[in-house]
Amino acid sequence: MSRVRREPGSNKKIYVLVAVFTLVVLLIFGVAKGKYQLPLSEKITMTILSPFQGIMSSISNGVRQGTTAIWEIVTVYQQNKMLKSEIEQLRQTQVNITEITAENERLHNVLGYKQAAVQFDLITARVIARDPSNWTSTIVINRGTDDEIAKDMAVVTPQGLVGNVVSVAKNSARVQLILDRRSSVGGLVQRPESRVAGIIAGDNNNKMMVRMINIPRDADIVEGDQIVTSGFGGIYPKGISLGEVENIVNDDGGLLKYAVLKPSVDFQKLEEVSVIVTSREAPPMPITQEPVLPADDKTAVTKSAGGSK
Amino acid sequence: MKPGIVWSIVLIISLILQSTVFAEINYNGIHADLLLAVVVSSSLLLGKEHGVAIGFFAGLLQDLASGTFVGMNVLSKMLIGYIFGMAEQKVFKEHFLLPLISVSLATIGNSFITAIIMLLLGYRFDLLNNMIYMMFPLLVYNLILAFPIHKLIYRIHILLKE
């Protein structure tokens, strides 16, 4: 008699198990490559979970605010001194800024440069949940289709860009953070003499940092540079702060380098965000100088434009 | 109450806690995997069939709630549930070291499986660096949770038996 006696039907169970494993593997690659979609399942999960997540996150926020308040009382004296000196510095900068704004306005008028101040319609939302998985970085906010939130809207805080809306349910929406490894945002160096453009993507090695990738080796980018959105691609408006360059690393390939950025937004303490519902301006033009056309050409252009009417 | 309903409630509560309270207490964005600890403890107590089922649903909930790479956690948690379920007859269920050792092994296994899936999906990253940044904090968090979760799951298991 054999010592190991198989239960009747255990073979069948193994077949079922193998079949399920295979299906799951196919599902992973199918969904990830965008071949299939699971309709509604994600929205249903979000709709069911969001009220509970809302309650739990308010409780945990309350606890955290309590503990931070205690810490703030302890450090208030030191902070007060620091803030005073910062105010002094800011006052000086403000004087300079007023001068520069006036000059800028004057030069705009001289050039006939047309750029309306971008106006955003913002909807404030509360962060009710974070990503339960450690490989991706998303958050859930408490606004959805009822508040006219739609897919691909940009999400910001006063500090800078948070990410974009990737899926919307009735009363909640999922936002993919710029930290996520699938996220990619067009960015450029804010420094006027540089304006190097690159792609900002999640850092695969550190969840709290982002990388500006695909920069040529000889590009003018240094540590401490501020990076802002370039507005290319259409999802994100131009000029929203992304982060500061902390480190520049040469790519193994030899032609490119990448910069490791510290994001402007403190993602550890994300409680409230604003969703840009509408921005009242045509997609911003990249800063390039218009070619100066000879007088004859100019008339030709006007003529043809007039003729087409 | 039916065991299926009880385990579903346990999973949903774990998921909500994992996405709110435990996600707040994170280190560099890494937070505890409560669902993994639940899967490991319940498979050790109930065997491989239950392990596969609870692993499947825990993974599915996690994937749907995070809305990405659907199937990644289903696969890894199902495998973990099956492997630890096989050990059901061979372990001393009340020993205090059992949850600590099993959750450590499961965390390493789970990180490894998901890392391989990510690599196969075409995401390039430094595996060694990733282990230090992601697996080590995860291991610490999960170890802290392992014992209380095991106690809780054990109690639920006893209550359901009665």
GROMACS .gro file of C-alpha atoms in nm, chain B residues 27 30 32-33 51 58 63 72 79-80 83 85 87 90 102 108 114 120 124 127 133-134 145 157 162:
model
   25
  336TYR     CA    1   0.875   5.506   0.484
  339ILE     CA    2   0.666   5.199   0.123
  341ALA     CA    3   0.291   4.752   0.523
  342ASP     CA    4   0.122   4.480   0.319
  360GLY     CA    5  -0.495   2.962   0.083
  367ALA     CA    6  -0.694   3.941  -0.157
  372ASP     CA    7  -0.525   4.510  -0.781
  381MET     CA    8   0.003   4.095  -1.051
  388LEU     CA    9   0.115   3.138  -0.505
  389ILE     CA   10   0.194   3.247  -0.150
  392ILE     CA   11   0.274   2.737  -0.072
  394GLY     CA   12  -0.127   2.626   0.273
  396ALA     CA   13   0.266   2.367   0.517
  399LYS     CA   14   0.357   2.044   0.913
  411SER     CA   15   0.646   3.279   0.756
  417ILE     CA   16   1.070   3.811   0.028
  423THR     CA   17   0.621   4.101  -0.830
  429LEU     CA   18   0.876   4.094  -1.769
  433ARG     CA   19   1.378   4.841  -1.601
  436LEU     CA   20   1.713   4.472  -0.868
  442TYR     CA   21   1.467   5.049  -0.105
  443MET     CA   22   1.152   4.843  -0.122
  454LEU     CA   23   0.229   4.331   1.198
  466HIS     CA   24  -1.052   3.066   1.281
  471GLU     CA   25  -1.723   2.661   1.693
   0.00000   0.00000   0.00000
